[in-house]
XYZ file of N, CA and C in Angstrom:
513
model
N 8.160 10.920 16.061
C 7.593 11.100 14.737
C 7.140 12.539 14.579
N 7.521 13.158 13.523
C 7.177 14.537 13.255
C 5.691 14.637 12.930
N 4.991 15.558 13.565
C 3.553 15.687 13.383
C 3.147 17.009 12.745
N 4.107 17.813 12.315
C 3.790 19.053 11.621
C 4.544 19.078 10.297
N 3.845 19.470 9.254
C 4.413 19.497 7.909
C 4.156 20.867 7.299
N 5.105 21.329 6.491
C 4.969 22.617 5.809
C 5.353 22.427 4.349
N 4.499 22.932 3.447
C 4.765 22.861 2.012
C 4.740 24.270 1.440
N 5.736 24.581 0.633
C 5.779 25.856 -0.078
C 5.272 25.618 -1.491
N 4.203 26.334 -1.844
C 3.584 26.158 -3.152
C 3.465 27.500 -3.848
N 3.319 27.446 -5.164
C 3.103 28.653 -5.958
C 1.817 28.484 -6.751
N 0.890 29.413 -6.540
C -0.384 29.392 -7.257
C -0.564 30.752 -7.925
N -0.746 30.725 -9.232
C -0.894 31.946 -10.035
C 0.282 32.900 -9.833
N 1.479 32.347 -9.691
C 2.684 33.159 -9.554
C 2.919 33.712 -8.167
N 2.070 33.380 -7.218
C 2.215 33.888 -5.858
C 2.640 32.738 -4.946
N 3.695 32.974 -4.176
C 4.206 31.947 -3.259
C 3.344 31.904 -2.000
N 2.991 30.698 -1.613
C 2.191 30.481 -0.410
C 2.830 29.383 0.413
N 2.440 29.349 1.675
C 2.907 28.300 2.567
C 1.689 27.597 3.166
N 1.666 26.276 3.035
C 0.573 25.469 3.592
C 1.165 24.613 4.697
N 0.530 24.690 5.856
C 0.980 23.892 6.992
C -0.049 22.834 7.334
N 0.433 21.753 7.874
C -0.445 20.649 8.277
C -0.023 20.210 9.663
N -1.010 20.098 10.556
C -0.727 19.664 11.913
C -1.644 18.504 12.270
N -1.051 17.443 12.791
C -1.820 16.287 13.234
C -2.371 16.598 14.617
N -3.697 16.487 14.766
C -4.336 16.830 16.037
C -5.184 15.663 16.541
N -4.579 14.513 16.738
C -5.281 13.359 17.292
C -6.159 12.626 16.303
N -7.370 13.117 16.111
C -8.317 12.444 15.216
C -8.533 13.202 13.914
N -7.707 14.220 13.666
C -7.881 15.021 12.448
C -6.559 15.688 12.055
N -6.522 16.127 10.822
C -5.408 16.919 10.312
C -5.922 18.332 10.087
N -5.208 19.321 10.596
C -5.588 20.722 10.421
C -4.666 21.357 9.400
N -5.248 21.979 8.380
C -4.467 22.643 7.337
C -4.516 24.153 7.553
N -3.354 24.781 7.410
C -3.220 26.230 7.562
C -2.690 26.813 6.260
N -3.342 27.847 5.762
C -2.919 28.522 4.536
C -2.314 29.863 4.914
N -1.017 30.008 4.682
C -0.267 31.204 5.068
C -0.479 31.541 6.546
N -0.451 30.518 7.396
C -0.557 30.693 8.838
C -1.971 30.833 9.367
N -2.975 30.854 8.499
C -4.366 31.014 8.920
C -5.073 29.670 8.768
N -5.846 29.314 9.789
C -6.571 28.048 9.741
C -7.448 28.004 8.490
N -7.346 26.922 7.719
C -8.098 26.814 6.464
C -9.162 25.725 6.521
N -8.767 24.516 6.868
C -9.708 23.401 6.833
C -9.172 22.257 7.688
N -10.087 21.391 8.133
C -9.654 20.194 8.838
C -10.160 18.967 8.091
N -9.350 17.932 8.137
C -9.694 16.660 7.503
C -9.697 15.612 8.596
N -10.852 14.958 8.769
C -10.973 13.953 9.806
C -10.216 12.695 9.430
N -9.567 12.135 10.407
C -8.824 10.890 10.229
C -9.815 9.732 10.283
N -9.623 8.763 9.415
C -10.501 7.604 9.370
C -10.117 6.599 10.443
N -10.927 5.578 10.585
C -10.612 4.517 11.542
C -9.386 3.746 11.059
N -8.807 2.976 11.944
C -7.598 2.211 11.620
C -7.834 1.276 10.448
N -8.990 0.636 10.404
C -9.247 -0.338 9.329
C -9.313 0.320 7.953
N -9.754 1.571 7.876
C -9.810 2.239 6.573
C -8.549 3.033 6.270
N -7.648 3.188 7.238
C -6.417 3.948 6.998
C -5.421 3.168 6.153
N -5.662 1.880 5.932
C -4.776 1.094 5.076
C -4.720 1.726 3.689
N -5.854 2.209 3.200
C -5.912 2.874 1.900
C -5.510 4.335 1.995
N -5.418 4.869 3.196
C -5.034 6.259 3.382
C -6.208 7.206 3.253
N -5.890 8.480 3.201
C -6.898 9.529 3.044
C -6.652 10.200 1.705
N -7.714 10.446 0.967
C -7.663 11.167 -0.305
C -8.835 12.139 -0.290
N -8.620 13.325 0.246
C -9.697 14.276 0.499
C -9.497 15.557 -0.320
N -10.469 15.928 -1.174
C -10.341 17.177 -1.926
C -10.512 18.387 -1.001
N -9.638 19.370 -1.164
C -9.709 20.618 -0.411
C -9.473 21.774 -1.378
N -9.898 22.952 -0.972
C -9.683 24.148 -1.782
C -8.802 25.107 -0.987
N -7.645 25.442 -1.563
C -6.712 26.366 -0.926
C -6.343 27.461 -1.906
N -6.493 28.683 -1.508
C -6.156 29.844 -2.322
C -6.920 29.824 -3.652
N -8.145 29.326 -3.641
C -8.953 29.257 -4.849
C -8.563 28.133 -5.799
N -7.669 27.277 -5.389
C -7.178 26.165 -6.211
C -7.702 24.850 -5.627
N -8.205 23.995 -6.492
C -8.629 22.662 -6.054
C -7.378 21.822 -5.827
N -7.247 21.255 -4.642
C -6.106 20.430 -4.275
C -6.635 19.116 -3.723
N -5.737 18.224 -3.470
C -6.087 16.944 -2.873
C -5.157 16.722 -1.689
N -5.751 16.557 -0.512
C -4.977 16.248 0.677
C -4.933 14.736 0.799
N -3.736 14.167 0.844
C -3.590 12.720 0.912
C -2.717 12.349 2.105
N -3.018 11.179 2.660
C -2.175 10.596 3.699
C -1.897 9.173 3.252
N -0.637 8.890 2.959
C -0.214 7.559 2.552
C 0.894 7.105 3.481
N 0.746 5.926 4.024
C 1.723 5.373 4.966
C 1.941 6.312 6.148
N 0.841 6.896 6.615
C 0.833 7.805 7.762
C 1.596 9.112 7.525
N 1.899 9.436 6.276
C 2.596 10.681 5.959
C 1.663 11.553 5.106
N 1.271 12.733 5.611
C 0.402 13.599 4.826
C 1.155 14.296 3.697
N 0.406 14.617 2.656
C 0.980 15.323 1.520
C -0.133 16.085 0.824
N 0.252 16.990 -0.029
C -0.688 17.820 -0.772
C -0.452 17.597 -2.259
N -1.528 17.321 -3.003
C -1.427 17.091 -4.437
C -2.004 18.296 -5.160
N -1.159 18.917 -5.990
C -1.592 20.056 -6.796
C -1.214 19.767 -8.235
N -2.195 19.823 -9.120
C -1.995 19.543 -10.549
C -1.339 18.182 -10.779
N -1.741 17.181 -9.989
C -1.257 15.822 -10.186
C 0.116 15.534 -9.616
N 0.711 16.481 -8.888
C 2.052 16.291 -8.324
C 1.969 16.382 -6.803
N 2.573 15.410 -6.136
C 2.634 15.434 -4.676
C 3.719 16.429 -4.267
N 3.330 17.460 -3.567
C 4.242 18.556 -3.248
C 5.367 18.094 -2.320
N 5.040 17.363 -1.266
C 6.060 16.938 -0.301
C 7.024 15.902 -0.865
N 6.507 14.946 -1.602
C 7.347 13.880 -2.150
C 7.915 14.223 -3.518
N 7.377 15.251 -4.143
C 7.816 15.691 -5.476
C 7.731 14.546 -6.488
N 6.588 13.848 -6.452
C 6.371 12.714 -7.350
C 4.983 12.814 -7.962
N 4.813 12.154 -9.111
C 3.525 12.120 -9.782
C 2.544 11.274 -8.960
N 1.383 11.829 -8.657
C 0.405 11.181 -7.790
C -0.112 9.880 -8.393
N -0.433 9.873 -9.680
C -0.948 8.661 -10.326
C 0.100 7.546 -10.326
N 1.358 7.901 -10.518
C 2.433 6.905 -10.507
C 2.568 6.281 -9.114
N 2.453 7.088 -8.078
C 2.528 6.584 -6.711
C 1.358 5.643 -6.435
N 0.160 5.983 -6.922
C -1.000 5.108 -6.733
C -0.810 3.765 -7.438
N -0.243 3.796 -8.645
C 0.009 2.539 -9.360
C 1.031 1.676 -8.617
N 2.070 2.302 -8.073
C 3.080 1.551 -7.322
C 2.484 0.929 -6.065
N 1.612 1.668 -5.390
C 0.961 1.131 -4.192
C 0.051 -0.038 -4.538
N -0.554 -0.004 -5.720
C -1.441 -1.090 -6.133
C -0.661 -2.377 -6.389
N 0.635 -2.282 -6.654
C 1.459 -3.471 -6.930
C 1.994 -4.128 -5.663
N 1.847 -3.511 -4.513
C 2.399 -4.060 -3.275
C 1.939 -5.487 -2.971
N 0.646 -5.798 -3.100
C 0.245 -7.189 -2.798
C 0.901 -8.206 -3.726
N 1.062 -7.860 -5.002
C 1.696 -8.781 -5.939
C 3.136 -9.070 -5.510
N 3.849 -8.039 -5.112
C 5.242 -8.197 -4.695
C 5.323 -9.048 -3.425
N 4.457 -8.777 -2.467
C 4.475 -9.532 -1.216
C 4.190 -11.007 -1.425
N 3.144 -11.308 -2.181
C 2.825 -12.717 -2.442
C 3.899 -13.376 -3.307
N 4.505 -12.622 -4.208
C 5.584 -13.166 -5.027
C 6.806 -13.525 -4.207
N 7.149 -12.669 -3.247
C 8.284 -12.956 -2.361
C 7.988 -14.186 -1.511
N 6.775 -14.284 -0.989
C 6.405 -15.452 -0.196
C 6.461 -16.725 -1.031
N 5.980 -16.650 -2.262
C 6.022 -17.816 -3.141
C 7.463 -18.223 -3.443
N 8.328 -17.253 -3.681
C 9.746 -17.549 -3.920
C 10.398 -18.205 -2.721
N 10.088 -17.719 -1.516
C 10.649 -18.323 -0.307
C 10.156 -19.758 -0.142
N 8.901 -19.991 -0.491
C 8.352 -21.358 -0.389
C 9.015 -22.293 -1.396
N 9.283 -21.801 -2.582
C 9.955 -22.626 -3.587
C 11.367 -22.960 -3.120
N 12.079 -21.982 -2.550
C 13.423 -22.251 -2.018
C 13.388 -23.275 -0.889
N 12.409 -23.168 -0.014
C 12.276 -24.124 1.080
C 11.970 -25.520 0.539
N 11.126 -25.571 -0.480
C 10.790 -26.858 -1.095
C 12.012 -27.481 -1.772
N 12.781 -26.657 -2.481
C 13.994 -27.155 -3.144
C 15.002 -27.650 -2.109
N 15.181 -26.919 -1.021
C 16.120 -27.338 0.020
C 15.673 -28.656 0.656
N 14.373 -28.810 0.860
C 13.859 -30.045 1.446
C 14.057 -31.225 0.504
N 13.769 -31.026 -0.763
C 13.965 -32.097 -1.748
C 15.444 -32.444 -1.864
N 16.321 -31.452 -1.791
C 17.765 -31.701 -1.849
C 18.205 -32.550 -0.655
N 17.673 -32.234 0.536
C 18.017 -33.038 1.713
C 17.580 -34.488 1.535
N 16.407 -34.685 0.982
C 15.921 -36.045 0.760
C 16.738 -36.769 -0.303
N 17.038 -36.064 -1.408
C 17.765 -36.679 -2.524
C 19.213 -36.990 -2.153
N 19.813 -36.194 -1.288
C 21.213 -36.420 -0.923
C 21.364 -37.451 0.198
N 20.247 -37.951 0.693
C 20.313 -38.972 1.737
C 20.582 -38.421 3.117
N 20.365 -37.144 3.331
C 20.623 -36.534 4.645
C 19.346 -36.404 5.477
N 18.340 -37.142 5.085
C 17.066 -37.061 5.794
C 17.160 -37.515 7.229
N 17.884 -38.576 7.479
C 17.992 -39.081 8.848
C 18.881 -38.180 9.703
N 19.883 -37.527 9.099
C 20.739 -36.591 9.841
C 19.946 -35.370 10.274
N 19.145 -34.846 9.342
C 18.373 -33.637 9.617
C 17.231 -33.948 10.573
N 16.608 -35.054 10.388
C 15.462 -35.431 11.206
C 14.217 -35.438 10.343
N 13.533 -36.557 10.357
C 12.359 -36.689 9.480
C 11.247 -35.739 9.886
N 11.141 -35.488 11.178
C 10.110 -34.552 11.646
C 10.363 -33.154 11.093
N 11.611 -32.691 11.135
C 11.955 -31.365 10.607
C 11.693 -31.287 9.104
N 12.010 -32.349 8.391
C 11.778 -32.364 6.951
C 10.279 -32.329 6.661
N 9.518 -33.085 7.437
C 8.065 -33.094 7.260
C 7.480 -31.709 7.515
N 7.922 -31.030 8.558
C 7.434 -29.671 8.873
C 7.819 -28.699 7.764
N 9.068 -28.754 7.290
C 9.517 -27.850 6.223
C 8.734 -28.098 4.944
N 8.517 -29.354 4.601
C 7.758 -29.696 3.404
C 6.314 -29.224 3.522
N 5.714 -29.443 4.672
C 4.332 -28.991 4.898
C 4.205 -27.482 4.839
N 5.168 -26.779 5.449
C 5.130 -25.314 5.433
C 5.301 -24.782 4.016
N 6.215 -25.367 3.263
C 6.449 -24.910 1.889
C 5.207 -25.121 1.022
N 4.604 -26.277 1.132
C 3.428 -26.566 0.312
C 2.244 -25.706 0.744
N 2.026 -25.586 2.044
C 0.877 -24.818 2.543
C 0.998 -23.341 2.202
N 2.131 -22.718 2.544
C 2.295 -21.291 2.265
C 2.389 -21.025 0.772
N 3.017 -21.922 0.042
C 3.105 -21.746 -1.405
C 1.750 -21.805 -2.070
N 0.918 -22.765 -1.676
C -0.416 -22.853 -2.276
C -1.280 -21.667 -1.864
N -1.104 -21.179 -0.634
C -1.851 -20.007 -0.188
C -1.460 -18.766 -0.996
N -0.175 -18.577 -1.248
C 0.248 -17.405 -2.021
C -0.172 -17.533 -3.479
N -0.150 -18.736 -4.040
C -0.620 -18.927 -5.419
C -2.105 -18.615 -5.504
N -2.865 -19.066 -4.504
C -4.306 -18.785 -4.491
C -4.569 -17.281 -4.465
N -3.833 -16.555 -3.625
C -4.043 -15.111 -3.531
C -3.556 -14.383 -4.777
N -2.447 -14.828 -5.362
C -2.007 -14.227 -6.627
C -3.039 -14.487 -7.721
N -3.610 -15.690 -7.742
C -4.649 -16.017 -8.723
C -5.860 -15.099 -8.514
N -6.248 -14.883 -7.263
C -7.387 -14.021 -6.952
C -7.123 -12.580 -7.412
N -5.911 -12.099 -7.186
C -5.586 -10.729 -7.582
C -5.574 -10.542 -9.096
N -5.134 -11.562 -9.820
C -4.990 -11.412 -11.272
C -6.191 -11.912 -12.049
N -7.161 -12.536 -11.396
C -8.297 -13.116 -12.103
C -9.081 -12.065 -12.880
N -9.290 -10.888 -12.328
C -10.045 -9.847 -13.022
C -9.330 -9.418 -14.302
N -7.993 -9.363 -14.270
C -7.230 -8.937 -15.441
C -7.156 -10.035 -16.499
N -7.141 -11.290 -16.062
C -6.932 -12.406 -16.980
C -8.204 -13.157 -17.352
N -9.365 -12.714 -16.888
C -10.592 -13.466 -17.136
C -10.896 -13.638 -18.626
N -10.623 -12.661 -19.523
C -10.872 -12.915 -20.933
C -9.930 -13.975 -21.513
N -8.715 -14.077 -20.970
C -7.737 -15.025 -21.493
C -8.107 -16.443 -21.085
N -8.518 -16.616 -19.837
C -8.782 -17.960 -19.333
C -10.261 -18.323 -19.423
N -11.065 -17.487 -20.086
C -12.492 -17.739 -20.291
C -13.212 -17.968 -18.970
N -12.947 -17.097 -18.010
C -13.579 -17.211 -16.707
C -14.392 -15.963 -16.457
N -15.605 -16.144 -15.982
C -16.455 -15.001 -15.662
C -16.282 -14.657 -14.195
N -16.490 -13.407 -13.878
C -16.353 -12.968 -12.500
C -17.545 -13.432 -11.688
N -17.288 -13.869 -10.483
C -18.358 -14.285 -9.589
C -18.940 -13.059 -8.921
N -20.190 -13.163 -8.536
C -20.834 -12.060 -7.860
C -20.145 -11.822 -6.522
N -19.829 -10.574 -6.209
C -19.145 -10.237 -4.974
C -17.651 -10.103 -5.119
N -17.068 -10.566 -6.246
C -15.628 -10.395 -6.474
C -15.345 -8.945 -6.809
N -14.171 -8.488 -6.399
C -13.781 -7.099 -6.705
C -12.687 -7.088 -7.716
């Protein structure tokens, strides 16, 4: 895995080079080859959200970010390394849980349909009743778990529609 990154940026019409080196528990930033600032790496449990640390380089306010273990520099709302809009990337990352639970729910529905088809076609004894029972239980259990989590994720957005108030401690 590559642990050194270099970004070429232009500030006030002047070309600069910003380097980033991973040094165990921190990231070291270099501005035109000169040490500029270090950003401490968070614990593993907080790295799920990544690092979003404001830094000042060449008199310009920037944002040093680490997403999916890949560092990047945000200048004027654009991620320099990925060449993408920072806010758009944040919105896409926020949708990841919805996609994951949706895929799990779809797989559970397919498993449930396959199990019902086996029962309806009379192939239950060929397949084995124990296997059908396990497949049915897994489909119902995982499906209800994913529905519960999707409901939890969308409750804040849909509370005015379903006339539900937020409970204390909900995020």
